[in-house]
mmCIF file with all atom_site columns, C-alpha atoms in Angstrom:
data_model
loop_
_atom_site.group_PDB
_atom_site.id
_atom_site.type_symbol
_atom_site.label_atom_id
_atom_site.label_alt_id
_atom_site.label_comp_id
_atom_site.label_asym_id
_atom_site.label_entity_id
_atom_site.label_seq_id
_atom_site.pdbx_PDB_ins_code
_atom_site.Cartn_x
_atom_site.Cartn_y
_atom_site.Cartn_z
_atom_site.occupancy
_atom_site.B_iso_or_equiv
_atom_site.pdbx_formal_charge
_atom_site.auth_seq_id
_atom_site.auth_comp_id
_atom_site.auth_asym_id
_atom_site.auth_atom_id
_atom_site.pdbx_PDB_model_num
ATOM 1  C CA . MET A 1 1  ? 32.044 -162.041 51.638 1.00 0.00 ? 1  MET A CA 1
ATOM 2  C CA . GLU A 1 2  ? 31.572 -160.807 48.337 1.00 0.00 ? 2  GLU A CA 1
ATOM 3  C CA . VAL A 1 3  ? 30.190 -157.518 49.448 1.00 0.00 ? 3  VAL A CA 1
ATOM 4  C CA . ILE A 1 4  ? 33.193 -156.844 51.783 1.00 0.00 ? 4  ILE A CA 1
ATOM 5  C CA . LEU A 1 5  ? 35.527 -157.713 49.057 1.00 0.00 ? 5  LEU A CA 1
ATOM 6  C CA . ALA A 1 6  ? 33.992 -155.460 46.589 1.00 0.00 ? 6  ALA A CA 1
ATOM 7  C CA . SER A 1 7  ? 33.635 -152.674 49.007 1.00 0.00 ? 7  SER A CA 1
ATOM 8  C CA . VAL A 1 8  ? 37.150 -152.663 49.836 1.00 0.00 ? 8  VAL A CA 1
ATOM 9  C CA . PHE A 1 9  ? 38.311 -152.622 46.312 1.00 0.00 ? 9  PHE A CA 1
ATOM 10 C CA . SER A 1 10 ? 35.946 -149.851 45.585 1.00 0.00 ? 10 SER A CA 1
ATOM 11 C CA . ALA A 1 11 ? 37.012 -147.875 48.510 1.00 0.00 ? 11 ALA A CA 1
ATOM 12 C CA . ILE A 1 12 ? 40.745 -148.291 47.298 1.00 0.00 ? 12 ILE A CA 1
ATOM 13 C CA . ILE A 1 13 ? 39.657 -146.849 43.939 1.00 0.00 ? 13 ILE A CA 1
ATOM 14 C CA . ILE A 1 14 ? 37.851 -144.131 45.584 1.00 0.00 ? 14 ILE A CA 1
ATOM 15 C CA . VAL A 1 15 ? 40.817 -143.233 47.780 1.00 0.00 ? 15 VAL A CA 1
ATOM 16 C CA . ILE A 1 16 ? 43.177 -143.133 44.735 1.00 0.00 ? 16 ILE A CA 1
ATOM 17 C CA . THR A 1 17 ? 40.554 -140.817 42.848 1.00 0.00 ? 17 THR A CA 1
ATOM 18 C CA . VAL A 1 18 ? 40.416 -138.366 45.685 1.00 0.00 ? 18 VAL A CA 1
ATOM 19 C CA . TYR A 1 19 ? 44.156 -138.289 46.156 1.00 0.00 ? 19 TYR A CA 1
ATOM 20 C CA . SER A 1 20 ? 44.597 -137.508 42.518 1.00 0.00 ? 20 SER A CA 1
ATOM 21 C CA . MET A 1 21 ? 41.996 -134.712 42.824 1.00 0.00 ? 21 MET A CA 1
ATOM 22 C CA . LEU A 1 22 ? 43.829 -133.286 45.990 1.00 0.00 ? 22 LEU A CA 1
ATOM 23 C CA . LYS A 1 23 ? 47.108 -133.152 43.839 1.00 0.00 ? 23 LYS A CA 1
ATOM 24 C CA . VAL A 1 24 ? 45.316 -131.591 40.840 1.00 0.00 ? 24 VAL A CA 1
ATOM 25 C CA . CYS A 1 25 ? 43.710 -128.819 43.282 1.00 0.00 ? 25 CYS A CA 1
ATOM 26 C CA . LEU A 1 26 ? 47.350 -128.214 44.812 1.00 0.00 ? 26 LEU A CA 1
ATOM 27 C CA . ILE A 1 27 ? 48.819 -127.837 41.447 1.00 0.00 ? 27 ILE A CA 1
ATOM 28 C CA . ALA A 1 28 ? 46.243 -125.464 40.429 1.00 0.00 ? 28 ALA A CA 1
ATOM 29 C CA . TYR A 1 29 ? 46.661 -123.382 43.536 1.00 0.00 ? 29 TYR A CA 1
ATOM 30 C CA . LYS A 1 30 ? 50.425 -123.348 43.411 1.00 0.00 ? 30 LYS A CA 1
ATOM 31 C CA . ARG A 1 31 ? 50.166 -122.063 39.898 1.00 0.00 ? 31 ARG A CA 1
ATOM 32 C CA . ASN A 1 32 ? 47.780 -119.259 41.056 1.00 0.00 ? 32 ASN A CA 1
ATOM 33 C CA . GLU A 1 33 ? 45.008 -120.790 38.762 1.00 0.00 ? 33 GLU A CA 1
ATOM 34 C CA . ILE A 1 34 ? 42.495 -120.987 41.733 1.00 0.00 ? 34 ILE A CA 1
ATOM 35 C CA . SER A 1 35 ? 42.364 -118.903 44.894 1.00 0.00 ? 35 SER A CA 1
ATOM 36 C CA . LEU A 1 36 ? 42.750 -120.040 48.506 1.00 0.00 ? 36 LEU A CA 1
ATOM 37 C CA . GLN A 1 37 ? 39.136 -120.297 49.073 1.00 0.00 ? 37 GLN A CA 1
ATOM 38 C CA . LYS A 1 38 ? 38.252 -122.218 45.814 1.00 0.00 ? 38 LYS A CA 1
ATOM 39 C CA . PHE A 1 39 ? 41.149 -124.492 46.898 1.00 0.00 ? 39 PHE A CA 1
ATOM 40 C CA . ILE A 1 40 ? 39.662 -125.388 50.292 1.00 0.00 ? 40 ILE A CA 1
ATOM 41 C CA . ILE A 1 41 ? 36.225 -125.712 48.874 1.00 0.00 ? 41 ILE A CA 1
ATOM 42 C CA . PHE A 1 42 ? 37.550 -128.085 46.190 1.00 0.00 ? 42 PHE A CA 1
ATOM 43 C CA . THR A 1 43 ? 39.614 -130.100 48.367 1.00 0.00 ? 43 THR A CA 1
ATOM 44 C CA . THR A 1 44 ? 36.845 -130.423 51.215 1.00 0.00 ? 44 THR A CA 1
ATOM 45 C CA . SER A 1 45 ? 34.162 -131.440 48.731 1.00 0.00 ? 45 SER A CA 1
ATOM 46 C CA . SER A 1 46 ? 36.389 -134.082 47.206 1.00 0.00 ? 46 SER A CA 1
ATOM 47 C CA . ILE A 1 47 ? 36.870 -135.474 50.628 1.00 0.00 ? 47 ILE A CA 1
ATOM 48 C CA . VAL A 1 48 ? 33.465 -135.534 51.720 1.00 0.00 ? 48 VAL A CA 1
ATOM 49 C CA . ILE A 1 49 ? 31.894 -136.796 48.610 1.00 0.00 ? 49 ILE A CA 1
ATOM 50 C CA . GLY A 1 50 ? 34.631 -139.681 48.645 1.00 0.00 ? 50 GLY A CA 1
ATOM 51 C CA . LEU A 1 51 ? 33.642 -140.528 52.049 1.00 0.00 ? 51 LEU A CA 1
ATOM 52 C CA . ILE A 1 52 ? 30.011 -140.528 51.347 1.00 0.00 ? 52 ILE A CA 1
ATOM 53 C CA . VAL A 1 53 ? 30.413 -142.699 48.355 1.00 0.00 ? 53 VAL A CA 1
ATOM 54 C CA . ALA A 1 54 ? 32.626 -145.179 50.161 1.00 0.00 ? 54 ALA A CA 1
ATOM 55 C CA . SER A 1 55 ? 30.168 -145.451 53.128 1.00 0.00 ? 55 SER A CA 1
ATOM 56 C CA . VAL A 1 56 ? 27.131 -146.019 50.694 1.00 0.00 ? 56 VAL A CA 1
ATOM 57 C CA . LEU A 1 57 ? 28.639 -148.613 48.372 1.00 0.00 ? 57 LEU A CA 1
ATOM 58 C CA . PRO A 1 58 ? 28.414 -151.607 50.979 1.00 0.00 ? 58 PRO A CA 1
ATOM 59 C CA . PHE A 1 59 ? 24.600 -151.134 51.120 1.00 0.00 ? 59 PHE A CA 1
ATOM 60 C CA . GLY A 1 60 ? 24.279 -150.857 47.285 1.00 0.00 ? 60 GLY A CA 1
ATOM 61 C CA . TYR A 1 61 ? 26.362 -154.023 46.899 1.00 0.00 ? 61 TYR A CA 1
ATOM 62 C CA . GLN A 1 62 ? 24.394 -155.871 49.489 1.00 0.00 ? 62 GLN A CA 1
ATOM 63 C CA . LYS A 1 63 ? 21.176 -154.870 47.379 1.00 0.00 ? 63 LYS A CA 1
ATOM 64 C CA . VAL A 1 64 ? 22.690 -156.149 44.187 1.00 0.00 ? 64 VAL A CA 1
ATOM 65 C CA . ILE A 1 65 ? 23.864 -159.449 45.637 1.00 0.00 ? 65 ILE A CA 1
ATOM 66 C CA . ASP A 1 66 ? 20.450 -159.954 47.330 1.00 0.00 ? 66 ASP A CA 1
ATOM 67 C CA . TYR A 1 67 ? 18.971 -159.437 44.029 1.00 0.00 ? 67 TYR A CA 1
ATOM 68 C CA . ILE A 1 68 ? 21.174 -161.761 42.122 1.00 0.00 ? 68 ILE A CA 1
ATOM 69 C CA . TYR A 1 69 ? 20.513 -164.729 44.664 1.00 0.00 ? 69 TYR A CA 1
#
């Protein structure tokens, strides 16, 4: 139960972080500070890294909980 709760709250934080990064990239693209290619690369990498971290976190939390008990 603790692992699920910690994973959900961490996933929410990760989603908020990725959303903020996407907003920053969009603002930079609209101001012509980055090119379209960099915009696509930055947004794609932010989403992929967020998904990877959110999917690996439950296993890490499970190991920590097992170590504690």
